[in-house]
Short mmCIF file of C-alpha atoms in Angstrom, two decimals:
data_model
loop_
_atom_site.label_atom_id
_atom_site.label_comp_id
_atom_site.label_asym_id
_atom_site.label_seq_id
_atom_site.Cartn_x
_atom_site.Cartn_y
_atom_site.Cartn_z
CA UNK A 28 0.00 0.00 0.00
CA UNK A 29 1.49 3.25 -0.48
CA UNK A 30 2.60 5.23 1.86
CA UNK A 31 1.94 8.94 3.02
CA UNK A 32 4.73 10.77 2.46
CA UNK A 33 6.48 13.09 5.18
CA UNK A 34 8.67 15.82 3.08
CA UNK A 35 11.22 18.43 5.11
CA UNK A 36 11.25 21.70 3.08
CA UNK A 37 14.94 23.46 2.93
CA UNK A 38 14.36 27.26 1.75
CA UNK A 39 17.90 28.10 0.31
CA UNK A 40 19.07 31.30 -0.04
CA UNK A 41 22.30 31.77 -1.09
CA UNK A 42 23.49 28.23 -0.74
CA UNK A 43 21.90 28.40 2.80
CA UNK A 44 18.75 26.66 4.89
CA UNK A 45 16.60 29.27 5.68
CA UNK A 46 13.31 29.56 6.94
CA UNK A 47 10.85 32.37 7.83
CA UNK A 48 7.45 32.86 9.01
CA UNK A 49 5.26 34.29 5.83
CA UNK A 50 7.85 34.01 3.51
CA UNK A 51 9.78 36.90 6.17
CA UNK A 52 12.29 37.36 8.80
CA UNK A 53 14.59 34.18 7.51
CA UNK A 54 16.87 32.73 9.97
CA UNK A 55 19.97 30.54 8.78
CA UNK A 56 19.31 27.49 9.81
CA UNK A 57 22.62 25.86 8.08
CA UNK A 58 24.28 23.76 5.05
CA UNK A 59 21.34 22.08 2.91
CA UNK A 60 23.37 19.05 1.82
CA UNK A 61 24.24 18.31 5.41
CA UNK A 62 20.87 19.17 6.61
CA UNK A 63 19.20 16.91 3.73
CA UNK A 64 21.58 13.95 4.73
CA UNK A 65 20.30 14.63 8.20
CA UNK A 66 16.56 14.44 7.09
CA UNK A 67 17.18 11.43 4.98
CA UNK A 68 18.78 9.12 7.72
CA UNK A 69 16.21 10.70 10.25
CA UNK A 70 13.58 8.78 7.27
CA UNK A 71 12.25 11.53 5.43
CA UNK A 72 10.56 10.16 2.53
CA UNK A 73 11.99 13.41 -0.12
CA UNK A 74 13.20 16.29 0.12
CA UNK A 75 12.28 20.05 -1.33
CA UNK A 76 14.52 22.73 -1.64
CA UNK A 77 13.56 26.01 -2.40
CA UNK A 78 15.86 28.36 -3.59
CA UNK A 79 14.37 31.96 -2.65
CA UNK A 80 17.49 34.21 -4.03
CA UNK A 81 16.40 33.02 -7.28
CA UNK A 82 18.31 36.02 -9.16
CA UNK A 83 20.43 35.00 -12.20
CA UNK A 84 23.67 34.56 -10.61
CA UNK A 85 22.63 32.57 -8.14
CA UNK A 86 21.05 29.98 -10.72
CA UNK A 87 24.60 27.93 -10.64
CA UNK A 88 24.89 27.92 -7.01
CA UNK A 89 21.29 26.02 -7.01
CA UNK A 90 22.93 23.82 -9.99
CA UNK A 91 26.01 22.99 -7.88
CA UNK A 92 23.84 22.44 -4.39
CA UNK A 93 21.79 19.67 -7.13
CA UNK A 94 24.83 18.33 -7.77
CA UNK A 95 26.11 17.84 -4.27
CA UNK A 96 22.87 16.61 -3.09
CA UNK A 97 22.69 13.78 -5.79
CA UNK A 98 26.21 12.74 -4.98
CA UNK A 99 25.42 12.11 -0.97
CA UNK A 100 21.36 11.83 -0.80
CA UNK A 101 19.39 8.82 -2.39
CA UNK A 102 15.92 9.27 -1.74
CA UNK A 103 13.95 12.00 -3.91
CA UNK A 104 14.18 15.32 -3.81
CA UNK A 105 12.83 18.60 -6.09
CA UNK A 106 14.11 21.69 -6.51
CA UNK A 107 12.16 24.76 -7.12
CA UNK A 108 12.26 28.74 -7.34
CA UNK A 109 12.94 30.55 -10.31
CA UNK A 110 12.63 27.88 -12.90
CA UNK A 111 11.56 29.31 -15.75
CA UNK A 112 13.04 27.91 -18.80
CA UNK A 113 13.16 24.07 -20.35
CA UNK A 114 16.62 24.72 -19.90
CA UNK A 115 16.46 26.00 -16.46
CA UNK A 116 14.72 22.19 -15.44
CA UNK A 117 16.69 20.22 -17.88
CA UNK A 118 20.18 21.53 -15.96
CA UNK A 119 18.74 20.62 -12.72
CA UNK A 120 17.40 17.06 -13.76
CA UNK A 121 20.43 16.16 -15.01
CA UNK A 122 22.24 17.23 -11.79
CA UNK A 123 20.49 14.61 -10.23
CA UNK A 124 17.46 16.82 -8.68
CA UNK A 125 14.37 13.93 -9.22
CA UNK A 126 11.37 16.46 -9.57
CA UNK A 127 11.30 20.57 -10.63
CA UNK A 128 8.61 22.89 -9.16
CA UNK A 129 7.72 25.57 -10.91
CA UNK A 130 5.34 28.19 -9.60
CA UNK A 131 5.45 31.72 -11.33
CA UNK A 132 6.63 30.75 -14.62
CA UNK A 133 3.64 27.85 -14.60
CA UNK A 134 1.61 30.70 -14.60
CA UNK A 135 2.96 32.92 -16.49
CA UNK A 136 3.79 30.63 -19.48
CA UNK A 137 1.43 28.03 -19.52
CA UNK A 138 3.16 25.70 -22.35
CA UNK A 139 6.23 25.25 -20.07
CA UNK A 140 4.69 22.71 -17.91
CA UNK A 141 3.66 20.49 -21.15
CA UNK A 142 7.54 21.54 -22.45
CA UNK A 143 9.27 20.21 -19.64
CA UNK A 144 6.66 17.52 -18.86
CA UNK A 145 6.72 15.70 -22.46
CA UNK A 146 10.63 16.08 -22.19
CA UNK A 147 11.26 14.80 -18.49
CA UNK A 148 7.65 12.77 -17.74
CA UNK A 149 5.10 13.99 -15.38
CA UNK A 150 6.39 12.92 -12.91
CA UNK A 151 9.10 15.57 -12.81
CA UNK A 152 6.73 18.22 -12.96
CA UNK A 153 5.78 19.56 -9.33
CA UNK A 154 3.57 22.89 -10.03
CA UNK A 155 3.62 25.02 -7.29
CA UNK A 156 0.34 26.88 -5.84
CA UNK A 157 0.58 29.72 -3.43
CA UNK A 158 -3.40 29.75 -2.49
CA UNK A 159 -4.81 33.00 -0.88
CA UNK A 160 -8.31 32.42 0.92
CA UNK A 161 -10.95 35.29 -0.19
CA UNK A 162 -14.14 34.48 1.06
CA UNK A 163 -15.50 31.15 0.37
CA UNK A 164 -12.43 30.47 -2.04
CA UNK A 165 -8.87 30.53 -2.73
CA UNK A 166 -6.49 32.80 -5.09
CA UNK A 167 -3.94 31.85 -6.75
CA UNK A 168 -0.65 34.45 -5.92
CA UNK A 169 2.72 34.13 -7.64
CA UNK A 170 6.19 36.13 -7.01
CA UNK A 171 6.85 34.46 -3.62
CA UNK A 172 2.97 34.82 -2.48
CA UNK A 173 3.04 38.84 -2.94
CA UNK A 174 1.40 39.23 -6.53
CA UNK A 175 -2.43 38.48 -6.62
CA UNK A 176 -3.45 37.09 -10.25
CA UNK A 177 -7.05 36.82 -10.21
CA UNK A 178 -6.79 33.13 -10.96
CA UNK A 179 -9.27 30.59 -8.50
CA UNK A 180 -7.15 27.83 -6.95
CA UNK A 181 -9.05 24.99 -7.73
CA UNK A 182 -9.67 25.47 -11.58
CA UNK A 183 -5.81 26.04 -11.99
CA UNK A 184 -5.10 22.85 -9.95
CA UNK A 185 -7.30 20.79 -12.78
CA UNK A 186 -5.74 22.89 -15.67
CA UNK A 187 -1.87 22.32 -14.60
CA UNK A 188 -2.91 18.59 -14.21
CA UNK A 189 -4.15 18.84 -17.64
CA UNK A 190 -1.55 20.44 -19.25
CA UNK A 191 0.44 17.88 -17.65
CA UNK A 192 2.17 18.37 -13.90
CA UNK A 193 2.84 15.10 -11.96
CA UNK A 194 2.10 16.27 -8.76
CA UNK A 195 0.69 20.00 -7.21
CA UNK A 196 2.91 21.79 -3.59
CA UNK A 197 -0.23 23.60 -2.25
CA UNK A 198 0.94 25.66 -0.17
CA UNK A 199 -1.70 28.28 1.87
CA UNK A 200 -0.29 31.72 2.38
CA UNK A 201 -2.56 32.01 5.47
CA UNK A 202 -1.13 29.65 7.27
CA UNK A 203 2.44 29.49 5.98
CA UNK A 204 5.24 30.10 9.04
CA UNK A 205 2.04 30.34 11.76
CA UNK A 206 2.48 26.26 12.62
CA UNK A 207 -1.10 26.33 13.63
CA UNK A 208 -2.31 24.10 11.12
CA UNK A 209 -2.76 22.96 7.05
CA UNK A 210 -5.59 24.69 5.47
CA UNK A 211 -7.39 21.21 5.74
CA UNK A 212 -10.43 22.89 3.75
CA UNK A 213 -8.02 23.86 0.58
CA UNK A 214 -6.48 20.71 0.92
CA UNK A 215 -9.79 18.43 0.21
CA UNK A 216 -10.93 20.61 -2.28
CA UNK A 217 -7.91 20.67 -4.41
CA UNK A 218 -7.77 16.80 -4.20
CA UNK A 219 -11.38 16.21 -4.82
CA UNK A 220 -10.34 18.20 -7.79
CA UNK A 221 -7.63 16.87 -9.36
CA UNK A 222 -6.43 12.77 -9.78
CA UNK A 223 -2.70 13.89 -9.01
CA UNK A 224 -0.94 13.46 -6.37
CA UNK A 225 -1.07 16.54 -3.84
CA UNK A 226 1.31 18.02 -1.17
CA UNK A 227 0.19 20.14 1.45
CA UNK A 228 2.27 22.69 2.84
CA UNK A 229 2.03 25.76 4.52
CA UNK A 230 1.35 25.58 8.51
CA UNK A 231 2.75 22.37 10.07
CA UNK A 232 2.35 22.64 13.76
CA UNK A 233 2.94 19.14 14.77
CA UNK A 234 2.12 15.78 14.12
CA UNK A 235 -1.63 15.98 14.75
CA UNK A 236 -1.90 18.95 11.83
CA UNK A 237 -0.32 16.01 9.63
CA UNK A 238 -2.84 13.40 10.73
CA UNK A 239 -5.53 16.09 9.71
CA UNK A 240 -4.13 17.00 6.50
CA UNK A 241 -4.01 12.93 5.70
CA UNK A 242 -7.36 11.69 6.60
CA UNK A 243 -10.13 15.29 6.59
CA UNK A 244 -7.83 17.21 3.51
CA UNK A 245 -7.28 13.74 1.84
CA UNK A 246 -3.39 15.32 0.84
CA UNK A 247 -0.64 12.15 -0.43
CA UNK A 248 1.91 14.38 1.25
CA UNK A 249 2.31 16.66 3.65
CA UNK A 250 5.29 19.32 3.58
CA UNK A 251 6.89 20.60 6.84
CA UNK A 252 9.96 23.35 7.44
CA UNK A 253 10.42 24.80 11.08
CA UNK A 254 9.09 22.12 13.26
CA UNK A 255 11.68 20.17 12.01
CA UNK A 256 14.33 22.38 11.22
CA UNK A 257 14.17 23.51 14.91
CA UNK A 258 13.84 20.38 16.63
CA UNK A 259 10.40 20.64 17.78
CA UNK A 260 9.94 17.08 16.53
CA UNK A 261 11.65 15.01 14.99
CA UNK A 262 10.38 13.12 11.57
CA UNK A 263 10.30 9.45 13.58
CA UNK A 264 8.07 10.98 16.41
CA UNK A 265 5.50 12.34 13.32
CA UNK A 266 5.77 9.13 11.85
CA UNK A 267 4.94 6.83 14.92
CA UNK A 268 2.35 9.08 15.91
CA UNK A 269 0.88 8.86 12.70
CA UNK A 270 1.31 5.18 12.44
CA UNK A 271 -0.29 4.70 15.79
CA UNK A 272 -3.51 6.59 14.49
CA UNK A 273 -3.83 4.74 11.43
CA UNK A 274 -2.07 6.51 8.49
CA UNK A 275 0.12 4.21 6.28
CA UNK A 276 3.78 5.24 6.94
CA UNK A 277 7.49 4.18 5.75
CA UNK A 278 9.62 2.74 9.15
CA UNK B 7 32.61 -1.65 -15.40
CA UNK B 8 28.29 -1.06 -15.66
CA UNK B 9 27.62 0.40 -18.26
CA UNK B 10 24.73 2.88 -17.60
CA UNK B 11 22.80 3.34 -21.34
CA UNK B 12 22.10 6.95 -22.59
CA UNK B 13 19.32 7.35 -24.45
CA UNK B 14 18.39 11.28 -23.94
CA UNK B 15 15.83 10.07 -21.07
CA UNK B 16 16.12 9.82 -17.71
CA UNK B 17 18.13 11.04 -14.65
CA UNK B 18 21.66 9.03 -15.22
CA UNK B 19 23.57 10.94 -12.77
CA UNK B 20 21.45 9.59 -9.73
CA UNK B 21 22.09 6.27 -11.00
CA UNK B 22 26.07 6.75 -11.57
CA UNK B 23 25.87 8.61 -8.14
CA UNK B 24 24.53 5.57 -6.35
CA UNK B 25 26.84 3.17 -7.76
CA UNK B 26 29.64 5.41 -7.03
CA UNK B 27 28.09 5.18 -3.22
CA UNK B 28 28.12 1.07 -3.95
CA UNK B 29 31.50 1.21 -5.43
CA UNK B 30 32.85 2.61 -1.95
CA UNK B 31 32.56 -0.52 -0.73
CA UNK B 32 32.55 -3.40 -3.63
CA UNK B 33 35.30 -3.51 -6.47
CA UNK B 34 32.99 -4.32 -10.25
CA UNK B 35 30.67 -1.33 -9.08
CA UNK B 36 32.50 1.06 -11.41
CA UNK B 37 30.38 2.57 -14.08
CA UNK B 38 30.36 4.98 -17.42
CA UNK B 39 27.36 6.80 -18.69
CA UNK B 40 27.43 6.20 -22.68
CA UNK B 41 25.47 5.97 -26.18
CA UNK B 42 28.40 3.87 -27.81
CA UNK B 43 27.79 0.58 -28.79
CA UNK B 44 31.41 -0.96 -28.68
CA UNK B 45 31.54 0.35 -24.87
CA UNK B 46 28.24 -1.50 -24.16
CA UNK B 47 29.46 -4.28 -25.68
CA UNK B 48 32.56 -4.25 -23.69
CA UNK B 49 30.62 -3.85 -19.85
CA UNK B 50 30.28 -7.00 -17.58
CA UNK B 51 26.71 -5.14 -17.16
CA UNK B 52 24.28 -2.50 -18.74
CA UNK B 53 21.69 -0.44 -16.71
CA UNK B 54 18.52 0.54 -18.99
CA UNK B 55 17.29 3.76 -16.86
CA UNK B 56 14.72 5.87 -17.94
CA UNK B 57 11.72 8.39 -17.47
CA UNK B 58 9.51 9.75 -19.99
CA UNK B 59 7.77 8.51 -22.91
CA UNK B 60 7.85 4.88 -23.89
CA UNK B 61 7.48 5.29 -27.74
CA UNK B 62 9.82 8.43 -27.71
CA UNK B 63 12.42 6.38 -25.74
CA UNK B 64 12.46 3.31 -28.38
CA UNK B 65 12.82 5.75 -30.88
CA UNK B 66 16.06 7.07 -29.35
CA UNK B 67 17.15 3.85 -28.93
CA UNK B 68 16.65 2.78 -32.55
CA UNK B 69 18.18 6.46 -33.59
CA UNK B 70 21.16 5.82 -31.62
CA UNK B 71 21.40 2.47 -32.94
CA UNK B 72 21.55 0.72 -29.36
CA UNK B 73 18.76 -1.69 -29.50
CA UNK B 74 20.99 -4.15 -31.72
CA UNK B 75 23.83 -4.03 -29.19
CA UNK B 76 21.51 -4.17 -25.57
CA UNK B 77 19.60 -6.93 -27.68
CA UNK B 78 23.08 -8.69 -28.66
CA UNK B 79 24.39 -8.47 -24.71
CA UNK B 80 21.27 -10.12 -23.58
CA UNK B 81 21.62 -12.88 -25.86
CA UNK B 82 25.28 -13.37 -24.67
CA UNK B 83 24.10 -13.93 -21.01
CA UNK B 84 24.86 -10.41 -19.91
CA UNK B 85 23.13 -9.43 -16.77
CA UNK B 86 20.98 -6.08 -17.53
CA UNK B 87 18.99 -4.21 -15.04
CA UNK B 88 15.93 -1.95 -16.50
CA UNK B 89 14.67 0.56 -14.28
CA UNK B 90 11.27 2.38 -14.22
CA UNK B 91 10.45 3.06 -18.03
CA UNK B 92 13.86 1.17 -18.79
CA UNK B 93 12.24 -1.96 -17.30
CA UNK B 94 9.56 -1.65 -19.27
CA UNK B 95 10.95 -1.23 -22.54
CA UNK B 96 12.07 -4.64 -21.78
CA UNK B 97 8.20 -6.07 -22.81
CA UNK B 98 6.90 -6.52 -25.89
CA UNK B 99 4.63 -3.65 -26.17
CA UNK B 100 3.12 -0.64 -24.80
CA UNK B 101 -0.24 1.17 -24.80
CA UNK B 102 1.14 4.52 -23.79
CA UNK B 103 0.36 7.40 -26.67
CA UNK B 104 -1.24 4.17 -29.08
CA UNK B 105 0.69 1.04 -29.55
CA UNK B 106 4.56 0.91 -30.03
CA UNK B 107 6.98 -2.23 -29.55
CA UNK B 108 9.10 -2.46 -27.04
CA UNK B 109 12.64 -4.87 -26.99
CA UNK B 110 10.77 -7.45 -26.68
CA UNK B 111 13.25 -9.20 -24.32
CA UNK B 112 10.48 -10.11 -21.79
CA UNK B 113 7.08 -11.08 -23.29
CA UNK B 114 4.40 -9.13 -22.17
CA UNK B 115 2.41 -5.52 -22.21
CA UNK B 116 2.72 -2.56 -20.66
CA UNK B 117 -0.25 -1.20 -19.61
CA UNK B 118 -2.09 2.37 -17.96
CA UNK B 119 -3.24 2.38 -14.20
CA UNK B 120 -6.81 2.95 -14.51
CA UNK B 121 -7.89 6.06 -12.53
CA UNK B 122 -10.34 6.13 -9.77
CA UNK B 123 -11.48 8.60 -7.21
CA UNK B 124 -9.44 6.36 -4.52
CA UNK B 125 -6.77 5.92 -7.21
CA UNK B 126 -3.75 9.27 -8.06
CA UNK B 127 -1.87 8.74 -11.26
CA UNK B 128 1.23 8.92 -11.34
CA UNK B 129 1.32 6.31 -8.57
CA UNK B 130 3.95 8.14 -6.88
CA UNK B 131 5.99 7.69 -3.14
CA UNK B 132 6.87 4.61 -1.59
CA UNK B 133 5.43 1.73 -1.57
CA UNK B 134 5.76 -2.24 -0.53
CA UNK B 135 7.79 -4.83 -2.85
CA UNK B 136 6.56 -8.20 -1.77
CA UNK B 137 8.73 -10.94 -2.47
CA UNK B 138 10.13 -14.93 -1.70
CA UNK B 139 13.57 -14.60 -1.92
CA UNK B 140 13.60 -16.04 -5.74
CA UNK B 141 15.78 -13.99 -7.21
CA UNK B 142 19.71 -13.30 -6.51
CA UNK B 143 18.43 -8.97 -7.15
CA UNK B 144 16.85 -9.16 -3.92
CA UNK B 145 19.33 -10.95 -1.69
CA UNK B 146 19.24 -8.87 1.87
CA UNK B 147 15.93 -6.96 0.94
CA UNK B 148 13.38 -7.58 3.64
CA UNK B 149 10.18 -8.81 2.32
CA UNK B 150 7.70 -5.95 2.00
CA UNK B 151 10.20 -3.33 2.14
CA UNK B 152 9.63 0.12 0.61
CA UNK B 153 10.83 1.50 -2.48
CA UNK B 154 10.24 4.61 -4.19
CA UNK B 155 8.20 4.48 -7.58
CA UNK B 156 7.03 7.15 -9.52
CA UNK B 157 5.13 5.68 -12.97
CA UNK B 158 1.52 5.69 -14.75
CA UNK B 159 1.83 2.38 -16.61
CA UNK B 160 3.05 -1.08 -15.46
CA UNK B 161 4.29 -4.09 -17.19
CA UNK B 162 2.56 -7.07 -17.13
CA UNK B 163 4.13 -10.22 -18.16
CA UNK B 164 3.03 -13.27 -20.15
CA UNK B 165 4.14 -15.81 -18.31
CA UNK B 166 4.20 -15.36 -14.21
CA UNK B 167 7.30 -16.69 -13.34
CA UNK B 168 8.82 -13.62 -14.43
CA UNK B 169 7.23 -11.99 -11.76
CA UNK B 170 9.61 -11.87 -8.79
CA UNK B 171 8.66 -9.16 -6.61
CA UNK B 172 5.04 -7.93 -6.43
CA UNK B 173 3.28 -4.63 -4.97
CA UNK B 174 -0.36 -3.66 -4.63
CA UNK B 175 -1.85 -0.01 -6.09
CA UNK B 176 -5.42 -0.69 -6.94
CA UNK B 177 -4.52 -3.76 -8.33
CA UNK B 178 -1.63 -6.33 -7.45
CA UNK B 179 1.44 -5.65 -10.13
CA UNK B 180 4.51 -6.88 -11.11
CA UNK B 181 7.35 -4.71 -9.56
CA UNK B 182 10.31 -6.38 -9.74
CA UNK B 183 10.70 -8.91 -13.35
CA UNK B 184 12.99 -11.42 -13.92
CA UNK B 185 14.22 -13.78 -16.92
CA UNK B 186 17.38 -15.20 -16.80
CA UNK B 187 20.50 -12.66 -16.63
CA UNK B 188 17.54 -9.95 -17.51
CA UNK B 189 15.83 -7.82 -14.36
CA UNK B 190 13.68 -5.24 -14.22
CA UNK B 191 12.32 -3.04 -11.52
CA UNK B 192 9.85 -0.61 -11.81
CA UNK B 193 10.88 1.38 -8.70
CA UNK B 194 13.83 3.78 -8.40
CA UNK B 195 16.78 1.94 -6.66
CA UNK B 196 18.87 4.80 -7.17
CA UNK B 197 16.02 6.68 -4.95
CA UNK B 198 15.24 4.07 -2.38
CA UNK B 199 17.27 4.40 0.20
CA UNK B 200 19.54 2.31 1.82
CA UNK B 201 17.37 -0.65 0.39
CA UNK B 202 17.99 0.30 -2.88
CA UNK B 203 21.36 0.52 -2.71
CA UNK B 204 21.22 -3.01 -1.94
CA UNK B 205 19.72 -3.58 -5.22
CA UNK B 206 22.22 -1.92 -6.93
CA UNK B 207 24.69 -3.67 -5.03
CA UNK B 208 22.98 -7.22 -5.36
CA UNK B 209 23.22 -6.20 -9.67
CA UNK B 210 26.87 -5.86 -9.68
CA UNK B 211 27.76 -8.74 -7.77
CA UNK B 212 25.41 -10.52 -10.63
CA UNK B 213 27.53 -8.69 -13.07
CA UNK B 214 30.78 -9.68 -11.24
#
């Protein structure tokens, strides 16, 4: 049976593990290849890294960091933030990164998520969703979560799947950096939606906001930064709490 | 020396990165990434990776002119090791984008994971490989251990003795082939862990 995925999220910024709280305020929180060796002999089922510099010159730093990664990590791991060219996610690929997200550009150019998807497979598509509640639904927002595009989250979910992403990072704005919770509500809508796999991020507080996000938001993954990055628990005690309330896990 | 087949598909460098992690510890584990037939001719093993498209992957194949020369090593007993789309090439034929052929090393069909609301495709994450110790690929894996798979289609083969390792989404499929010096796993190895380093490791001691 397959398992629910637990997936530590390293925001890099220059070559560094940061994390903030609403995408502010970033602490360094230290060297990602170290910290992703870390998180895969703690049993973390993948790995993202999000590279939040993003500028031109610091594309071959994330290059190099895919590089490194491949050479010492062997479980999955994607790499996202200013992808925006076939080129851009054919350089990382080949470094050894397993899965691209792309976010802005998705939205932006449209055909790049077929591009990249009929080159690489599906499955090496992650699209990226930054979801903004308004009311009784959610908004797409691109450029790090701080440009509203008019676009409703769950009709751009079933378009990327259409156009051919493997898998959707839905992360909610509201309750990124607050650890109070997943938007559990976002979550079961977007998967009622689409027939991809979904990962929800944005709000881990502990291991009971993961059992939520499994069984009432329906999610196949659930991402997590600070509580592990600062110890509050550790990816075994998520994991055996989970276990111990039902939810298929990896040992 | 492995020889690790390039085809234009598929993420090579996690492969040649795992062996190198192999290769630490077992002399044979050494490997090139190549397209050129008289180096694939001269390996002790070949590795048939691959993501993508089936019919755009046999058509590289044939461009490149490498299905005489993987077809030529299998018939000289040369252990070869498909993984993911590679392992599936291995079958006869495919209904991905219409029918194509495959190698046809292994007969069989490839075949499309029929959706359902309880049912995500790709089938994607880890999931269990069950297995009775048949095969000399899965010496020192654990029965129902986890592996990391990532795939829309599986292969399904014509005769069930090929069938060494299964693993249940929605239905019960074949994840891990084998006939003769010819395996196949549909997983990623090369993504799996500690476990599938094993794998990796069990394959070069085949190819030793």
């Amino acid at each position: 049976m397959l398992a629910k995925r637990i997936i530590p999220c390293l925001d890099v910024k220059d070559g560094r593990v940061v994390k903030g709280r609403s995408f502010v305020n970033l602490r360094d929180a230290g060297d990602p290849v170290e910290c992703g060796k870390q998180y895969s002999d703690a049993g973390a089922d993948e790995l993202v890294f999000l590279d939040i510099t993003a500028t031109l010159e610091a594309r071959k730093t994330i290059l190099e960091l895919a590089a490194r990664v491949a050479e010492e990590v062997f479980i999955p791991f994607t790499i996202g933030g200013g992808i925006s060219t076939i080129e851009d996610a054919r350089g990382l690929l080949s470094a050894g990164a397993e899965k691209i997200s792309i976010n802005t550009a998705a939205v932006r150019n449209k055909p790049l998520i077929t591009e990249i998807s009929e080159a690489f497979g599906n499955q090496a598509v992650v699209v990226a969703i930054d979801a903004k509640r308004t009311g009784e639904s959610w908004e797409v927002y691109i450029n790090a979560g701080t440009t509203p595009t008019g676009i409703d989250v769950i009709e751009w979910a079933k378009e990327v799947e259409q156009l051919g992403a493997g898998e959707i990072m839905l992360t909610s704005i509201d309750s990124d950096g607050h650890n109070a919770g997943y938007d559990i509500e976002l979550n079961a809508a977007v998967n009622e939606a689409v027939s991809i796999p979904v990962i929800a991020s944005g709000g881990a507080g502990g291991p009971e906001d993961m059992l939520r996000v499994f069984t009432e938001g329906k999610a196949d993954a659930a991402l997590a930064a600070s509580i592990f990055h600062y110890g509050t628990y550790t990816i075994a005690e998520v994991k055996d709490y989970l276990r111990q309330h039902g939810v298929h896990v990896r040992d | 020396m492995i020889a690790i087949v390039d085809y234009g598909l598929g993420n090579l460098r996690s492969v040649q990165c795992a062996l190198r992690r192999v290769g630490a510890e077992r002399i044979g584990a050494e490997s090139i990434i190549t397209s050129d037939a008289d180096e694939i001719s001269g390996a002790d093993g070949v590795i048939l990776p691959g993501v993508g498209a089936f019919w755009r992957a046999m058509e590289n194949l044939r461009e490149l002119g490498l299905t005489k020369v993987v077809l030529e090593s299998v018939r000289n007993g040369k252990p070869l090791l498909g993984i993911c789309l590679g392992m599936q090439l291995l079958f006869s034929e495919s209904d991905e984008h219409g029918r194509h052929d495959g190698l046809g090393i292994i007969p069989g069909k490839v075949k499309r994971f029929v959706e359902s609301p309880s049912l995500k495709i790709p089938h994607m994450g880890w999931n269990e490989v069950r297995h009775q110790d048949l095969s000399p690929l899965l010496i020192a894996v654990k029965d129902e251990e986890f592996f990391y798979f990532a795939h829309s289609y599986y292969v399904v083969p014509d005769e069930p003795a090929a069938v060494i390792g299964s693993t249940d989404y929605g239905l019960t499929f074949a994840s891990v082939v084998q006939s003769g010096n010819v395996f196949g796993v549909q997983f990623h190895p090369e993504r799996s862990g500690l476990d599938g380093l094993t794998i990796l490791e069990n394959f070069c001691a085949i190819c030793a």
